[in-house]
Coordinates of C-alpha atoms in Angstrom, one line a residue:
M1 CA -96.9 87.4 83.0
V2 CA -93.7 86.2 85.5
G3 CA -94.8 82.7 85.9
F4 CA -94.7 82.7 81.7
I5 CA -91.2 84.9 81.7
V6 CA -89.9 82.1 84.6
A7 CA -91.3 79.0 82.4
F8 CA -90.2 79.9 79.1
S9 CA -86.5 81.4 80.7
A10 CA -86.7 77.9 81.9
L11 CA -86.9 76.3 78.2
L12 CA -84.2 78.6 76.8
T13 CA -81.5 77.7 79.7
V14 CA -82.6 73.6 78.4
Q15 CA -82.4 74.6 74.6
A16 CA -79.5 76.5 75.6
A17 CA -77.6 73.7 77.6
F18 CA -78.4 70.9 74.9
A19 CA -77.1 73.3 71.9
N20 CA -73.5 73.1 74.5
P21 CA -74.5 69.7 76.7
V22 CA -72.3 69.8 80.1
R23 CA -69.7 67.2 79.5
S24 CA -71.1 63.6 77.1
P25 CA -73.0 60.4 78.7
R26 CA -70.3 58.6 80.2
T27 CA -71.6 55.1 77.8
P28 CA -72.2 54.5 74.3
Y29 CA -76.8 55.0 73.5
R30 CA -78.1 52.1 72.5
V31 CA -81.3 51.8 71.8
K32 CA -83.3 50.8 75.0
D33 CA -87.1 50.2 73.5
S34 CA -88.7 50.0 70.4
H35 CA -92.6 49.1 69.8
H36 CA -94.3 48.7 66.5
V37 CA -96.8 51.7 65.4
P38 CA -99.9 50.4 65.4
R39 CA -103.2 49.9 63.0
G40 CA -104.8 52.2 62.2
W41 CA -101.8 54.7 63.0
K42 CA -99.7 56.5 60.0
R43 CA -97.2 58.6 60.1
V44 CA -97.7 62.2 59.4
R45 CA -94.5 64.7 59.5
R46 CA -92.3 65.2 62.1
A47 CA -92.8 66.8 65.5
P48 CA -92.8 70.8 65.4
A49 CA -88.5 71.5 67.0
D50 CA -91.3 73.4 69.8
H51 CA -93.9 71.2 70.8
V52 CA -93.3 71.2 75.0
I53 CA -93.8 67.5 76.3
D54 CA -93.5 66.6 80.5
L55 CA -91.6 63.7 80.1
Q56 CA -92.4 61.0 82.1
I57 CA -89.3 58.3 83.4
G58 CA -89.6 55.4 84.8
V59 CA -87.4 55.1 87.7
K60 CA -85.9 51.3 88.3
Q61 CA -87.3 50.5 91.6
S62 CA -84.9 48.9 93.9
N63 CA -87.5 46.5 95.6
F64 CA -91.0 45.3 93.6
Q65 CA -90.5 41.9 94.4
E66 CA -90.5 43.2 98.0
L67 CA -93.7 44.7 97.1
E68 CA -95.3 42.0 95.6
R69 CA -94.6 39.5 98.1
H70 CA -95.9 42.2 101.1
L71 CA -99.1 42.7 98.2
Y72 CA -100.2 38.8 98.3
E73 CA -99.6 38.2 101.6
V74 CA -102.0 40.3 102.3
S75 CA -104.4 40.0 99.6
D76 CA -104.6 35.8 100.7
P77 CA -107.5 35.5 102.9
D78 CA -105.3 31.8 104.4
H79 CA -102.1 33.4 104.7
Q80 CA -102.0 34.9 108.8
R81 CA -101.0 38.7 107.4
Y82 CA -103.9 38.8 105.3
G83 CA -105.8 42.2 105.4
Q84 CA -102.7 44.0 107.1
H85 CA -102.4 46.5 104.3
L86 CA -99.9 48.5 104.0
S87 CA -99.0 52.4 104.9
A88 CA -98.4 54.9 102.4
D89 CA -95.0 54.8 104.0
E90 CA -93.8 51.1 104.5
V91 CA -94.3 51.5 100.2
K92 CA -93.0 54.3 99.7
E93 CA -90.1 52.7 101.6
L94 CA -89.6 49.2 98.9
V95 CA -90.2 51.0 95.4
K96 CA -88.3 53.5 96.0
P97 CA -85.2 53.7 93.8
T98 CA -81.3 53.1 94.9
D99 CA -79.6 56.7 95.7
E100 CA -77.0 54.6 93.4
T101 CA -79.8 54.8 90.2
L102 CA -81.4 57.9 91.1
D103 CA -77.2 59.7 91.1
L104 CA -77.1 57.9 88.0
V105 CA -80.4 59.5 86.6
H106 CA -79.3 62.7 87.8
D107 CA -76.3 62.8 86.8
W108 CA -77.4 61.8 82.7
L109 CA -80.0 64.6 83.2
G110 CA -77.1 67.1 84.7
G111 CA -75.5 66.3 81.9
Y112 CA -77.6 68.2 79.7
G113 CA -78.5 70.8 82.0
I114 CA -81.9 69.3 82.5
T115 CA -83.5 69.9 86.6
P116 CA -86.3 67.6 87.1
S117 CA -89.4 69.6 86.9
G118 CA -91.2 66.6 89.5
Y119 CA -90.7 63.8 91.8
S120 CA -93.8 60.4 92.5
S121 CA -93.4 60.9 96.0
A122 CA -91.1 57.5 95.8
K123 CA -88.9 59.3 93.2
D124 CA -89.7 56.0 90.3
W125 CA -90.7 58.7 88.3
I126 CA -89.6 61.9 87.4
T127 CA -91.3 64.3 85.6
V128 CA -89.1 66.9 83.2
S129 CA -91.0 69.1 80.7
L130 CA -88.9 69.6 77.1
P131 CA -89.5 70.3 73.9
I132 CA -89.0 68.1 71.5
S133 CA -86.0 68.9 69.7
A134 CA -84.5 69.1 74.1
V135 CA -86.6 65.1 74.3
E136 CA -84.8 64.3 71.0
R137 CA -81.0 64.7 71.9
L138 CA -81.8 63.7 75.5
L139 CA -83.3 59.8 73.9
D140 CA -81.3 60.1 70.0
T141 CA -84.2 59.8 68.6
E142 CA -86.7 61.1 66.3
Y143 CA -90.0 62.5 67.2
H144 CA -92.9 62.5 64.3
L145 CA -96.7 63.2 64.3
Y146 CA -99.3 60.5 63.9
E147 CA -102.8 60.0 63.5
H148 CA -105.1 58.1 64.5
K149 CA -108.0 56.4 61.4
D150 CA -110.3 58.5 63.4
G151 CA -108.8 62.2 64.0
G152 CA -106.5 61.8 66.9
V153 CA -103.1 63.4 66.2
V154 CA -100.4 62.1 69.3
A155 CA -96.0 63.6 68.7
R156 CA -94.0 59.9 68.8
A157 CA -90.8 58.3 68.9
P158 CA -91.2 54.6 68.4
K159 CA -87.3 53.6 68.8
W160 CA -85.5 55.8 71.4
S161 CA -82.6 54.9 73.4
L162 CA -80.1 55.5 76.8
P163 CA -76.6 55.4 77.5
L164 CA -75.7 51.6 78.0
H165 CA -75.7 51.9 81.6
L166 CA -78.9 53.1 82.3
H167 CA -79.8 50.4 80.6
D168 CA -80.9 48.9 83.9
R169 CA -81.4 52.0 85.7
I170 CA -85.0 53.6 83.7
D171 CA -87.8 51.3 82.9
T172 CA -89.5 53.0 80.8
I173 CA -89.8 56.3 79.9
Q174 CA -92.9 58.0 77.7
P175 CA -94.6 59.4 75.9
T176 CA -92.6 57.6 73.2
N177 CA -94.1 55.0 71.6
S178 CA -96.5 54.7 73.5
F179 CA -99.8 54.9 71.4
F180 CA -102.6 54.4 73.7
R181 CA -105.5 56.1 71.6
A182 CA -105.8 59.9 71.1
R183 CA -110.0 59.0 70.0
A184 CA -112.6 61.2 71.5
Q185 CA -115.1 57.6 73.0
K186 CA -111.6 55.7 74.4
F187 CA -114.6 54.3 77.1
E188 CA -116.3 51.5 76.7
Y189 CA -119.4 51.8 76.6
I190 CA -122.7 51.4 73.6
S191 CA -125.2 53.7 72.8
A192 CA -127.2 51.5 70.6
P193 CA -131.4 50.9 70.2
V194 CA -132.8 48.2 72.0
H195 CA -132.2 44.6 70.2
I196 CA -134.0 42.0 72.4
D197 CA -132.8 38.4 71.9
P198 CA -135.4 36.4 70.3
Q199 CA -133.6 33.5 73.2
Y200 CA -135.0 35.6 76.4
T201 CA -137.8 34.9 78.3
P202 CA -139.1 36.9 81.9
P203 CA -137.7 35.5 85.2
S204 CA -139.9 33.0 86.6
N205 CA -139.1 34.4 90.3
E206 CA -142.1 37.1 90.4
A207 CA -139.6 38.9 92.8
L208 CA -137.3 40.0 89.9
N209 CA -140.3 40.1 87.4
A210 CA -141.4 42.4 89.0
V211 CA -138.6 45.1 88.7
C212 CA -136.8 43.8 86.1
N213 CA -137.2 44.5 82.3
V214 CA -134.6 43.6 79.8
S215 CA -135.1 46.4 78.1
S216 CA -134.4 49.5 80.4
V217 CA -132.5 47.3 84.0
T218 CA -132.7 50.1 87.4
P219 CA -131.3 50.1 90.4
E220 CA -133.8 48.2 91.8
C221 CA -133.4 45.6 89.4
F222 CA -129.9 45.2 90.5
Q223 CA -130.3 45.4 94.4
T224 CA -132.9 42.2 93.6
L225 CA -131.5 39.8 91.2
Y226 CA -127.6 41.0 94.3
S227 CA -129.9 40.7 96.5
T228 CA -128.4 44.4 98.9
K229 CA -132.2 45.5 98.8
G230 CA -132.1 45.6 102.6
Y231 CA -129.2 46.4 103.4
K232 CA -128.8 49.6 105.6
T233 CA -124.5 50.6 105.0
H234 CA -123.1 50.9 108.7
A235 CA -119.9 52.7 107.9
C236 CA -120.1 55.8 106.0
G237 CA -117.7 57.5 108.1
K238 CA -114.9 54.9 106.7
N239 CA -116.2 54.0 103.8
K240 CA -115.2 55.1 100.4
I241 CA -115.6 54.0 96.7
G242 CA -114.1 55.9 93.8
F243 CA -114.4 55.9 89.5
N244 CA -112.0 58.5 87.2
N245 CA -113.0 60.2 84.5
F246 CA -110.5 60.6 81.2
L247 CA -111.6 62.3 77.9
G248 CA -112.5 65.9 79.2
E249 CA -115.0 63.2 81.1
H250 CA -117.2 65.1 84.3
P251 CA -120.6 63.8 86.1
I252 CA -123.1 66.3 85.7
R253 CA -124.8 66.3 89.2
T254 CA -128.3 67.6 87.9
D255 CA -128.1 64.0 85.7
A256 CA -127.7 62.4 89.1
E257 CA -130.7 64.2 90.6
L258 CA -132.8 63.1 88.1
F259 CA -132.0 59.6 87.9
L260 CA -131.3 59.0 92.0
A261 CA -135.5 61.0 91.9
K262 CA -136.5 58.6 90.4
Y263 CA -134.9 55.3 90.7
R264 CA -133.3 55.9 93.9
P265 CA -135.8 59.0 95.9
E266 CA -133.6 58.3 99.3
A267 CA -130.3 58.5 98.3
V268 CA -130.5 62.3 95.9
S269 CA -128.2 64.0 98.3
S270 CA -125.6 61.9 97.1
A271 CA -125.6 63.3 93.5
K272 CA -125.2 67.6 96.1
D273 CA -122.6 65.9 98.3
F274 CA -119.6 63.9 96.5
P275 CA -116.0 65.9 95.7
Q276 CA -115.6 65.6 92.1
I277 CA -111.4 65.8 92.2
T278 CA -109.2 67.3 89.5
I279 CA -105.6 66.4 88.3
A280 CA -103.8 67.7 86.1
D281 CA -106.5 70.2 84.3
G282 CA -108.8 68.4 84.3
P283 CA -112.2 69.2 83.5
G284 CA -113.9 70.7 86.6
D285 CA -117.3 70.9 88.6
Y286 CA -120.0 72.3 85.7
A287 CA -122.8 71.9 83.3
L288 CA -122.4 70.2 79.6
T289 CA -120.9 72.9 77.6
P290 CA -122.3 73.1 73.8
E291 CA -119.8 71.8 72.4
E292 CA -120.0 69.4 75.2
I293 CA -123.0 68.4 73.7
E294 CA -122.3 68.0 70.5
S295 CA -119.5 65.8 70.8
A296 CA -121.5 64.0 73.7
T297 CA -119.1 64.3 76.3
S298 CA -119.6 63.0 79.7
K299 CA -122.5 60.5 79.0
E300 CA -119.3 57.1 80.7
A301 CA -119.2 59.4 84.1
N302 CA -122.7 60.1 84.2
L303 CA -123.5 56.6 83.8
D304 CA -120.8 55.9 85.9
I305 CA -121.2 58.4 88.9
Q306 CA -125.0 57.1 88.5
A307 CA -125.0 53.2 88.9
I308 CA -122.8 53.9 91.9
A309 CA -124.7 55.8 94.0
G310 CA -128.2 53.8 93.1
I311 CA -127.0 50.7 94.6
S312 CA -123.8 51.9 97.7
W313 CA -125.7 54.7 99.1
K314 CA -124.5 55.9 101.8
T315 CA -120.9 55.2 100.9
P316 CA -119.4 58.3 100.5
I317 CA -119.1 59.0 96.2
I318 CA -115.1 60.7 94.9
S319 CA -115.1 62.0 91.3
Y320 CA -111.6 61.9 89.6
S321 CA -111.5 64.1 86.3
T322 CA -107.1 63.3 85.7
G323 CA -106.4 65.6 81.4
G324 CA -103.9 64.1 79.2
S325 CA -105.1 63.7 75.6
P326 CA -105.5 66.8 73.9
P327 CA -105.6 67.7 70.3
F328 CA -102.0 68.4 69.6
N329 CA -101.7 71.5 68.8
P330 CA -98.1 72.0 67.2
S331 CA -98.6 75.7 67.4
E332 CA -98.5 76.5 71.1
S333 CA -95.2 75.4 72.8
T334 CA -97.6 74.3 75.9
P335 CA -96.3 71.8 77.9
D336 CA -98.2 68.4 77.1
N337 CA -99.5 65.3 78.7
T338 CA -100.3 64.0 75.7
N339 CA -101.9 60.6 76.2
E340 CA -100.2 59.6 79.4
P341 CA -103.2 60.1 82.3
Y342 CA -103.1 56.4 83.8
L343 CA -99.4 56.7 85.4
V344 CA -101.2 60.8 86.4
W345 CA -104.0 59.6 88.2
V346 CA -102.3 56.4 89.6
N347 CA -99.3 58.1 90.9
Y348 CA -101.5 61.8 92.1
L349 CA -103.4 59.2 94.0
L350 CA -99.9 57.5 95.5
D351 CA -99.2 60.7 96.9
Q352 CA -102.2 60.4 98.9
K353 CA -102.0 59.5 102.2
S354 CA -105.2 57.8 102.0
F355 CA -108.2 57.2 99.0
P356 CA -111.1 55.2 98.2
Q357 CA -111.3 51.4 99.0
I358 CA -112.3 50.7 95.2
I359 CA -111.8 52.8 92.5
T360 CA -113.6 52.2 89.1
T361 CA -111.6 52.5 86.0
S362 CA -113.9 51.7 82.1
Y363 CA -111.5 53.2 79.6
A364 CA -109.2 50.2 78.3
D365 CA -107.8 49.9 74.4
D366 CA -105.5 47.4 72.8
E367 CA -102.5 46.2 75.1
Q368 CA -100.7 46.2 72.3
T369 CA -101.2 50.4 72.3
V370 CA -99.0 50.6 74.6
P371 CA -95.0 48.9 75.0
E372 CA -94.9 46.4 76.9
S373 CA -92.6 48.2 79.2
Y374 CA -94.5 50.5 80.0
A375 CA -97.4 48.8 80.6
Q376 CA -95.3 46.6 83.6
R377 CA -94.8 50.2 84.9
V378 CA -97.7 50.6 85.4
C379 CA -98.8 48.4 86.8
Q380 CA -96.6 47.6 89.1
Q381 CA -98.1 51.4 89.8
F382 CA -101.5 50.0 90.3
A383 CA -100.0 47.1 92.8
Q384 CA -98.2 49.7 95.6
V385 CA -102.4 50.2 95.9
G386 CA -103.6 47.6 96.0
A387 CA -100.8 46.7 99.1
R388 CA -102.5 49.6 100.5
G389 CA -105.8 47.8 101.1
T390 CA -107.8 48.8 97.4
S391 CA -109.9 47.4 94.5
L392 CA -108.7 48.7 91.3
L393 CA -111.2 47.9 88.8
F394 CA -111.3 48.0 85.3
S395 CA -113.5 47.4 82.2
S396 CA -112.9 44.1 80.4
G397 CA -113.8 45.8 77.3
D398 CA -116.8 45.6 74.3
S399 CA -115.8 43.6 72.7
G400 CA -115.3 39.6 72.4
V401 CA -111.7 38.8 71.6
G402 CA -110.8 41.8 69.1
P403 CA -113.1 44.0 67.1
Y404 CA -113.9 42.7 63.8
G405 CA -111.6 43.1 61.5
E406 CA -108.6 44.4 63.2
C407 CA -107.7 40.8 64.8
I408 CA -103.8 41.7 63.2
S409 CA -100.4 41.3 65.7
N410 CA -98.3 44.8 66.4
D411 CA -95.0 42.8 66.2
G412 CA -94.6 43.2 62.5
K413 CA -95.6 39.8 61.4
N414 CA -99.4 41.0 60.7
T415 CA -100.9 37.5 61.9
T416 CA -104.2 36.4 63.1
Q417 CA -104.8 36.1 66.5
F418 CA -106.9 38.0 69.1
L419 CA -106.7 41.3 71.0
P420 CA -106.3 41.6 74.9
V421 CA -106.8 44.8 76.7
F422 CA -104.6 46.4 78.6
P423 CA -105.3 47.8 81.6
P424 CA -107.8 44.2 82.8
S425 CA -104.7 42.5 81.6
C426 CA -102.8 43.3 84.2
P427 CA -102.9 40.8 87.6
Y428 CA -103.0 43.2 90.2
V429 CA -105.9 44.6 88.9
T430 CA -109.5 42.9 89.1
A431 CA -111.4 43.1 85.1
V432 CA -115.3 42.3 85.6
G433 CA -117.1 41.1 82.4
A434 CA -120.5 41.9 80.8
T435 CA -124.3 39.4 81.7
K436 CA -127.7 40.7 80.5
N437 CA -131.1 39.0 81.1
F438 CA -131.0 38.0 84.6
E439 CA -133.3 33.7 84.5
P440 CA -130.6 32.7 84.0
E441 CA -127.9 35.9 83.2
V442 CA -125.4 34.8 80.1
V443 CA -123.4 36.4 78.6
A444 CA -124.0 40.3 77.3
N445 CA -124.1 40.4 73.6
R446 CA -126.1 42.7 71.3
P447 CA -125.8 41.8 66.9
A448 CA -124.3 44.3 65.0
F449 CA -126.9 46.8 63.8
T450 CA -126.5 49.2 61.4
G451 CA -127.7 53.3 63.2
P452 CA -130.7 55.8 62.0
D453 CA -127.9 57.8 60.2
G454 CA -126.8 54.9 57.8
V455 CA -124.0 53.8 60.1
S456 CA -122.7 50.8 60.5
H457 CA -121.9 49.1 64.1
G458 CA -120.0 46.6 65.0
N459 CA -120.7 43.9 67.9
Y460 CA -120.9 44.3 71.5
T461 CA -120.2 41.2 74.0
S462 CA -118.4 41.7 77.2
G463 CA -114.5 41.6 76.3
G464 CA -112.0 39.4 77.8
G465 CA -109.1 36.5 76.9
F466 CA -105.2 36.3 77.8
S467 CA -102.8 38.9 78.4
N468 CA -99.8 38.8 75.3
Y469 CA -97.2 41.2 78.4
F470 CA -98.5 39.1 81.8
T471 CA -98.4 35.7 82.4
A472 CA -100.9 34.0 84.3
P473 CA -100.4 34.5 88.4
A474 CA -99.9 32.0 90.6
Y475 CA -103.5 32.9 92.2
Q476 CA -106.2 31.9 88.9
A477 CA -103.2 29.2 86.8
K478 CA -105.0 26.4 88.4
Q479 CA -108.2 27.7 87.1
A480 CA -106.8 29.5 83.8
S481 CA -104.7 25.9 82.4
S482 CA -107.4 23.7 82.9
Y483 CA -109.1 26.2 80.9
V484 CA -107.0 26.6 78.1
K485 CA -106.5 22.3 78.4
N486 CA -110.6 22.0 78.0
L487 CA -110.6 23.9 74.7
N488 CA -108.4 21.2 73.3
G489 CA -106.9 23.4 70.6
L490 CA -109.7 25.9 69.8
Y491 CA -108.2 28.9 68.6
D492 CA -104.4 27.7 69.0
G493 CA -102.4 30.5 67.2
Q494 CA -104.6 33.3 68.3
Y495 CA -103.7 33.7 71.5
N496 CA -101.4 33.7 74.6
K497 CA -101.6 29.8 76.4
Q498 CA -99.7 31.2 79.5
G499 CA -101.3 34.6 79.6
R500 CA -103.8 36.2 82.9
G501 CA -107.0 35.9 81.4
Y502 CA -109.4 38.0 82.1
P503 CA -111.8 38.9 83.5
D504 CA -112.0 37.6 86.6
I505 CA -116.5 38.6 87.8
S506 CA -119.1 39.8 86.4
A507 CA -122.2 41.6 86.1
Q508 CA -124.7 43.1 83.7
G509 CA -123.8 45.4 81.5
L510 CA -127.0 45.9 79.4
Y511 CA -129.4 48.7 78.6
F512 CA -128.8 50.6 81.7
A513 CA -131.5 53.0 82.3
Y514 CA -129.6 56.5 83.1
F515 CA -130.1 60.5 81.9
W516 CA -127.5 62.7 80.4
N517 CA -128.4 66.5 79.1
G518 CA -131.4 66.1 81.3
T519 CA -133.1 62.7 79.0
E520 CA -133.3 59.5 80.2
G521 CA -132.0 56.6 78.0
T522 CA -130.2 53.8 78.3
I523 CA -126.5 52.0 78.0
S524 CA -124.5 49.1 77.8
G525 CA -121.4 48.1 77.9
T526 CA -118.9 46.5 80.9
S527 CA -118.6 50.8 81.6
A528 CA -122.1 49.8 83.0
S529 CA -120.6 46.4 84.6
C530 CA -117.8 47.6 86.5
P531 CA -118.8 50.4 88.1
L532 CA -122.2 48.3 89.2
T533 CA -119.5 46.0 90.4
G534 CA -117.6 48.4 92.2
G535 CA -120.9 49.8 94.2
I536 CA -121.7 46.0 95.1
L537 CA -118.5 45.0 96.5
S538 CA -118.0 48.4 98.3
L539 CA -121.9 47.1 100.6
V540 CA -119.3 44.3 100.9
N541 CA -116.3 46.4 102.2
D542 CA -118.9 48.7 104.7
A543 CA -120.5 44.7 106.7
L544 CA -116.3 44.0 107.1
I545 CA -115.3 48.1 108.4
S546 CA -118.5 48.2 110.1
T547 CA -117.3 45.6 112.1
G548 CA -113.7 46.5 113.2
K549 CA -112.3 44.1 110.6
P550 CA -110.2 45.5 107.6
P551 CA -112.0 46.0 104.3
L552 CA -111.2 43.9 101.1
G553 CA -108.1 45.2 99.3
F554 CA -106.8 43.2 96.5
L555 CA -109.7 41.8 95.2
N556 CA -108.4 38.7 93.2
P557 CA -106.6 36.0 95.6
W558 CA -109.5 35.4 97.1
L559 CA -112.1 35.7 94.7
Y560 CA -110.0 32.5 93.2
S561 CA -109.4 30.8 96.0
K562 CA -113.0 31.8 98.8
G563 CA -114.9 34.5 96.8
Y564 CA -116.2 32.5 93.8
K565 CA -118.4 30.2 96.4
G566 CA -120.3 34.1 96.7
L567 CA -120.9 34.2 92.5
N568 CA -123.8 33.3 89.9
D569 CA -121.3 31.3 87.3
I570 CA -122.2 32.1 84.0
V571 CA -122.1 28.8 80.5
S572 CA -124.2 30.6 78.1
G573 CA -122.5 32.6 75.6
S574 CA -119.4 33.2 74.4
A575 CA -116.9 36.1 73.6
V576 CA -118.2 36.9 69.9
G577 CA -115.3 38.7 68.4
C578 CA -112.5 39.0 65.3
G579 CA -114.8 37.0 63.4
V580 CA -115.1 34.4 65.4
D581 CA -117.5 32.9 68.4
G582 CA -114.7 33.8 70.9
F583 CA -114.4 31.7 74.5
P584 CA -116.9 30.5 75.2
A585 CA -118.5 30.6 78.9
V586 CA -118.1 27.8 81.4
E587 CA -118.8 25.9 84.5
G588 CA -116.3 27.7 86.7
W589 CA -114.1 30.2 85.3
D590 CA -113.6 31.1 81.4
P591 CA -112.8 34.6 80.0
V592 CA -116.1 36.6 78.9
T593 CA -117.4 36.4 83.0
G594 CA -115.3 35.6 84.9
L595 CA -116.4 33.6 88.2
G596 CA -119.8 35.2 87.5
T597 CA -121.9 37.6 89.8
P598 CA -122.2 38.8 92.9
N599 CA -124.6 37.4 95.2
F600 CA -125.0 40.2 98.3
P601 CA -125.3 37.9 100.9
E602 CA -123.0 35.4 99.8
L603 CA -120.0 37.3 99.2
V604 CA -120.1 39.1 102.6
K605 CA -120.7 35.9 104.9
L606 CA -117.1 34.5 103.1
A607 CA -115.3 37.7 103.8
G608 CA -116.8 37.2 107.9
G609 CA -118.5 40.7 107.7
K610 CA -121.8 40.7 109.0
L611 CA -125.5 41.5 107.0
F612 CA -127.1 44.3 108.7
Y613 CA -131.2 44.3 107.6

């Protein structure tokens, strides 16, 4: 009760301060950022004035260019500093805002009687908890409720302003104009009846044929296909792998036990051992509730833990479950993360002195639902994680070049264009596409179908494309430009020829065997290939760390310069989407399977590790 009184008193103080600001801003307000409301959203009404939100203020980092230089030097296998990853304090020192910038921002907030409720470790993000009426005054804007066609409701302000003297001091503020979807199944998985490709032929390799069933693919098949079978981990005390859960997802231990008991019996203990870390009131460690069973919650989380544990035993696993994106309830005046989970999670991570060397994430959305300013800043947070020696893997999406019927630009012109996804489009992460079949592997694809309930479902295809926000980074520029040139004008005008291309790598992503709610089934998606790839790369890290070498860290510069030689090139299939065949898989890199799928022994050899069989 005391805590409630203190919090309520603080809100009254803020509201009183806004009724009588201490002083006016030193320069006039001008629009800082605007973002078109994406298709699929409609404005409903004004947001309730007393609804409280946690406003995240992205303060200008003092020297991100220097941080980026360090990131690329320690990630470039040809540089003398390769593998010399930065400490938490070194990263913090590079990105912390200048004293002058912080003073100006604090002066602005203080003018309205606002005291920050929290900071990121580098103080490059400031949190203030305010009622919407106060935020509207602070940002000279109006919040409305917007409803997505799938039912999610958020409070947003497509245009907001700052005093002119702060335009170069603050990069972004959210939640304002980010429409990263609030629907309950934003993650990239497909649960559908098995469809076997009529062109499929069983592998001629006897070892593969004995363990690989195209309609239900198991850990033993992955171990055989990618040659991890028999590898014995040696760096379990130092090497770790993590995975992310959002939108109420949390892994169910009893399901993981059932899966491992059947497919990796020696690893059953890992279902009981892995810690589940909750962030920002994320879900904890408990069995499925009746409501979660009804809404099919935790299929994604179960897939992640089972895919990783099935391939990377005995590497310790950490689960992160981050809150956010709750249903909007205008009758409650309580702080609300309102659908910006990546920022909450990555800032939590950067506050820690250490974290896993590989972390996988199976959640994404159309890049154009996120304002460019916000995407840039979140991407810069990911760069900090990479500089500290961790590989961030993101699934590349399940709709090829874009979902059919939704491939329309969000710039007010409504032109037809392919839809890249974020965060895979960020150049500081490794995006993972999906394959199917075994000899050879081809682009993962499942045709559109109508389910037993009469509901029509679009096709599932490994996602890929080119960013509209981020240019092709130096490590990829040669491969991306060559691919675009060889398209000979195909799809001109529907994608950004200078954009960062993705995915970077791929792995199996169709009909994974898994357990949910005590029952075995199959599940597909780049959300399957992403944790699988993470598990394989964690074994590469084991082979490095156990011989005294640093982990892979930010993967992409190594992948594009050396690591590609340890990948199986995929040359058949395409990123079907937007009503067209989409970008085709070709020799070398392509924006549907990246550089290819893992060949574990070759990757270890190229990385300089030692194989322990």
